[in-house]
Short mmCIF file of C-alpha atoms in Angstrom, two decimals:
data_model
loop_
_atom_site.label_atom_id
_atom_site.label_comp_id
_atom_site.label_asym_id
_atom_site.label_seq_id
_atom_site.Cartn_x
_atom_site.Cartn_y
_atom_site.Cartn_z
CA MET A 29 -50.67 2.87 52.63
CA ALA A 30 -48.89 0.01 51.30
CA ASN A 31 -46.79 0.43 54.40
CA ALA A 32 -49.78 0.57 56.90
CA LEU A 33 -50.75 -3.22 55.47
CA GLN A 34 -47.31 -4.16 55.86
CA GLU A 35 -46.78 -3.19 59.09
CA GLN A 36 -49.85 -4.72 60.28
CA LEU A 37 -48.53 -8.32 58.82
CA LEU A 38 -45.24 -7.87 60.86
CA LYS A 39 -47.34 -6.94 64.13
CA ALA A 40 -49.64 -10.02 63.72
CA GLY A 41 -46.25 -12.03 62.93
CA LEU A 42 -47.33 -13.20 59.51
CA ALA A 43 -44.45 -11.49 57.88
CA SER A 44 -40.63 -10.98 59.06
CA LYS A 45 -38.65 -7.75 58.45
CA GLN A 46 -36.35 -9.70 56.41
CA LYS A 47 -39.11 -11.03 54.12
CA ALA A 48 -40.31 -7.34 53.94
CA ARG A 49 -37.21 -5.83 52.75
CA ASP A 50 -36.61 -8.52 50.16
CA LEU A 51 -40.17 -7.55 48.91
CA LYS A 52 -39.17 -4.18 48.56
CA THR A 53 -35.86 -5.05 46.65
CA GLN A 54 -37.46 -7.27 44.24
CA GLN A 55 -40.14 -4.67 43.62
CA ARG A 56 -37.31 -2.36 42.82
CA ARG A 57 -36.02 -4.75 40.62
CA ASP A 58 -39.26 -5.40 38.80
CA LYS A 59 -39.90 -1.52 38.36
CA LYS A 60 -36.44 -0.98 36.96
CA SER A 61 -36.40 -3.71 34.59
CA ARG A 62 -40.18 -2.86 33.24
CA ILE A 63 -39.03 0.46 32.22
CA ASP A 64 -37.62 0.68 28.29
CA ASP A 65 -34.93 3.18 28.53
CA GLY A 66 -33.45 2.41 25.26
CA SER A 67 -30.64 0.45 27.03
CA GLY A 68 -31.48 -2.47 24.67
CA VAL A 69 -31.05 -0.15 21.45
CA PHE A 70 -27.89 1.32 23.14
CA LYS A 71 -26.29 -2.20 23.60
CA GLN A 72 -27.31 -3.13 19.84
CA GLU A 73 -25.53 -0.22 19.04
CA VAL A 74 -22.31 -0.72 21.26
CA ALA A 75 -22.13 -4.46 20.02
CA ASP A 76 -22.31 -2.94 16.21
CA GLN A 77 -19.73 -0.62 16.72
CA LYS A 78 -17.52 -3.04 18.69
CA ARG A 79 -18.10 -5.56 15.61
CA LEU A 80 -17.06 -2.73 13.29
CA GLN A 81 -14.21 -1.63 14.84
CA ALA A 82 -12.90 -5.41 14.81
CA GLN A 83 -13.46 -5.57 11.19
CA LYS A 84 -11.71 -2.47 10.55
CA ASP A 85 -8.62 -3.51 13.22
CA LYS A 86 -8.70 -6.74 11.18
CA ALA A 87 -8.22 -4.95 7.84
CA LEU A 88 -5.67 -2.58 9.09
CA ASN A 89 -3.74 -5.36 10.36
CA GLU A 90 -3.78 -7.48 7.03
CA GLN A 91 -2.90 -3.87 5.33
CA ARG A 92 0.34 -3.42 7.66
CA PHE A 93 1.31 -6.86 7.16
CA ALA A 94 1.19 -6.35 3.12
CA GLU A 95 2.99 -3.21 3.42
CA ALA A 96 5.30 -4.62 5.82
CA SER A 97 6.18 -7.44 3.25
CA GLU A 98 5.78 -5.21 0.21
CA ARG A 99 8.74 -2.87 2.06
CA GLY A 100 10.66 -6.38 2.63
CA GLN A 101 10.56 -6.96 -1.02
CA VAL A 102 11.42 -3.25 -2.07
CA ARG A 103 14.10 -3.21 0.49
CA GLY A 104 15.48 -6.96 -0.98
CA LEU A 105 14.99 -5.21 -4.66
CA ILE A 106 17.24 -1.82 -3.67
CA THR A 107 19.85 -4.43 -2.46
CA GLU A 108 19.35 -6.67 -5.45
CA PHE A 109 19.70 -3.79 -8.15
CA THR A 110 22.65 -2.19 -5.99
CA GLN A 111 24.49 -5.66 -5.83
CA PHE A 112 23.69 -6.31 -9.72
CA ALA A 113 24.28 -3.11 -11.37
CA ILE A 114 26.55 -2.81 -14.04
CA LYS A 115 29.58 -0.48 -13.37
CA ILE A 116 29.19 2.63 -15.51
CA PRO A 117 32.76 3.77 -17.26
CA THR A 118 34.37 6.69 -15.95
CA TYR A 119 35.53 7.91 -19.28
CA ALA A 120 32.56 6.98 -21.16
CA GLU A 121 31.82 9.49 -24.41
CA VAL A 122 28.15 8.57 -25.29
CA LYS A 123 25.66 10.42 -23.43
CA PHE A 124 22.59 8.28 -23.03
CA ASN A 125 19.21 10.75 -22.20
CA TYR A 126 16.29 9.44 -20.44
CA THR A 127 13.17 10.79 -19.09
CA LEU A 128 11.90 10.03 -15.67
CA ASP A 129 8.73 12.21 -13.95
CA ASN A 130 8.80 14.58 -16.62
CA LYS A 131 12.65 15.56 -15.99
CA ILE A 132 15.38 14.59 -18.64
CA TYR A 133 18.26 12.82 -16.84
CA SER A 134 21.76 11.95 -18.85
CA LEU A 135 24.18 9.20 -18.31
CA TYR A 136 27.60 8.64 -19.77
CA ILE A 137 27.95 5.41 -21.31
CA ASP A 138 30.04 3.56 -23.97
CA GLU A 139 28.86 2.33 -27.39
CA LYS A 140 28.62 -1.33 -26.06
CA LEU A 141 26.44 -0.17 -23.15
CA GLN A 142 24.48 1.83 -25.54
CA ALA A 143 23.87 -0.77 -27.89
CA GLU A 144 22.73 -3.23 -24.95
CA LEU A 145 20.66 -0.22 -23.88
CA LEU A 146 18.79 -0.12 -26.80
CA LYS A 147 18.39 -3.87 -27.60
CA GLY A 148 16.64 -3.89 -24.60
CA GLN A 149 19.22 -6.04 -22.53
CA LEU A 150 19.92 -3.56 -20.07
CA GLY A 151 17.17 -0.89 -18.14
CA ILE A 152 18.13 2.16 -16.33
CA VAL A 153 16.90 2.50 -12.44
CA ARG A 154 16.98 5.68 -10.74
CA TYR A 155 16.93 5.50 -6.90
CA GLU A 156 18.11 8.22 -4.53
CA ASP A 157 19.67 10.56 -7.18
CA LYS A 158 21.66 7.97 -8.41
CA SER A 159 21.19 5.95 -12.02
CA TYR A 160 22.07 2.43 -12.37
CA LEU A 161 22.51 0.18 -15.19
CA VAL A 162 20.56 -3.39 -14.44
CA PRO A 163 19.62 -6.14 -16.34
CA HIS A 164 16.55 -6.29 -18.30
CA LYS A 165 14.46 -8.69 -16.14
CA LEU A 166 15.66 -6.87 -12.71
CA ALA A 167 14.48 -3.68 -14.34
CA GLU A 168 11.02 -5.17 -15.33
CA ARG A 169 10.71 -5.97 -11.48
CA VAL A 170 11.73 -2.49 -10.52
CA LYS A 171 8.80 -1.49 -12.69
CA LEU A 172 6.14 -3.91 -11.42
CA LEU A 173 7.03 -2.94 -7.76
CA VAL A 174 7.97 0.81 -7.78
CA PRO A 175 7.14 2.32 -11.18
CA GLN A 176 8.51 5.67 -10.33
CA TRP A 177 12.19 4.29 -9.78
CA CYS A 178 12.27 2.85 -13.63
CA GLY A 179 14.10 5.49 -15.73
CA TYR A 180 14.35 3.38 -18.83
CA LEU A 181 13.17 -0.10 -19.76
CA TRP A 182 12.76 -1.05 -23.54
CA GLN A 183 9.47 -2.33 -24.25
CA GLN A 184 8.98 -4.62 -27.04
CA ASP A 185 5.59 -3.40 -27.41
CA SER A 186 6.53 0.44 -27.74
CA ALA A 187 9.53 -0.59 -30.33
CA LYS A 188 7.17 -1.90 -32.90
CA ALA A 189 6.78 1.40 -35.25
CA VAL A 190 3.96 2.38 -37.26
CA VAL A 191 4.48 1.55 -40.93
CA VAL A 192 3.06 4.11 -43.25
CA GLU A 193 2.49 2.42 -46.63
CA ASP A 194 3.47 5.72 -48.76
CA ASP A 195 6.22 6.39 -46.70
CA PRO A 196 8.71 8.43 -48.99
CA TYR A 197 11.62 8.25 -46.69
CA ALA A 198 11.15 4.36 -45.88
CA ASN A 199 14.25 3.09 -47.53
CA TYR A 200 16.63 5.66 -46.09
CA ALA A 201 18.42 4.47 -42.66
CA ILE A 202 18.59 6.87 -39.39
CA PRO A 203 21.62 8.09 -39.03
CA ASP A 204 23.39 6.88 -35.39
CA ASP A 205 24.07 10.81 -34.69
CA LEU A 206 20.59 11.55 -34.15
CA MET A 207 20.25 10.01 -30.80
CA TRP A 208 19.51 12.51 -28.44
#
């Protein structure tokens, strides 16, 4: 019926074919825009997902950057403790035991190195199945960055012994041969 009115207007010359086509196109567009198919909600969800993905990507990039710099520090630390490691004498007679990850490792050193280890001047770092004697400050840095590599490090806090007032053996010295 709408077409009948349109045809009458065309025959009378009050409208042109082009105007009729433009009117149909405009009516279809208006009809589509009035229909709420949930696309606004969908667009909002897509925008939220993009925003969340951008945040995740930014956090991942920051984490990768931090890991890369940490790996750089770890690589530098490895080269540093291999470079500054104190050479272990080949014919040492004193066996020094230390624990790392619930395993007991042994290292043969001389009396001078044993004294320095027990005074806290040296530490032991174990990396790739090899033990390194390193200065105390370097061993502390290794313990901060990669604690699973630090085999022995004398801590002043752990050195404080519990003093018992009624200890009957307080006046007796502990012999050196009891080192395990």
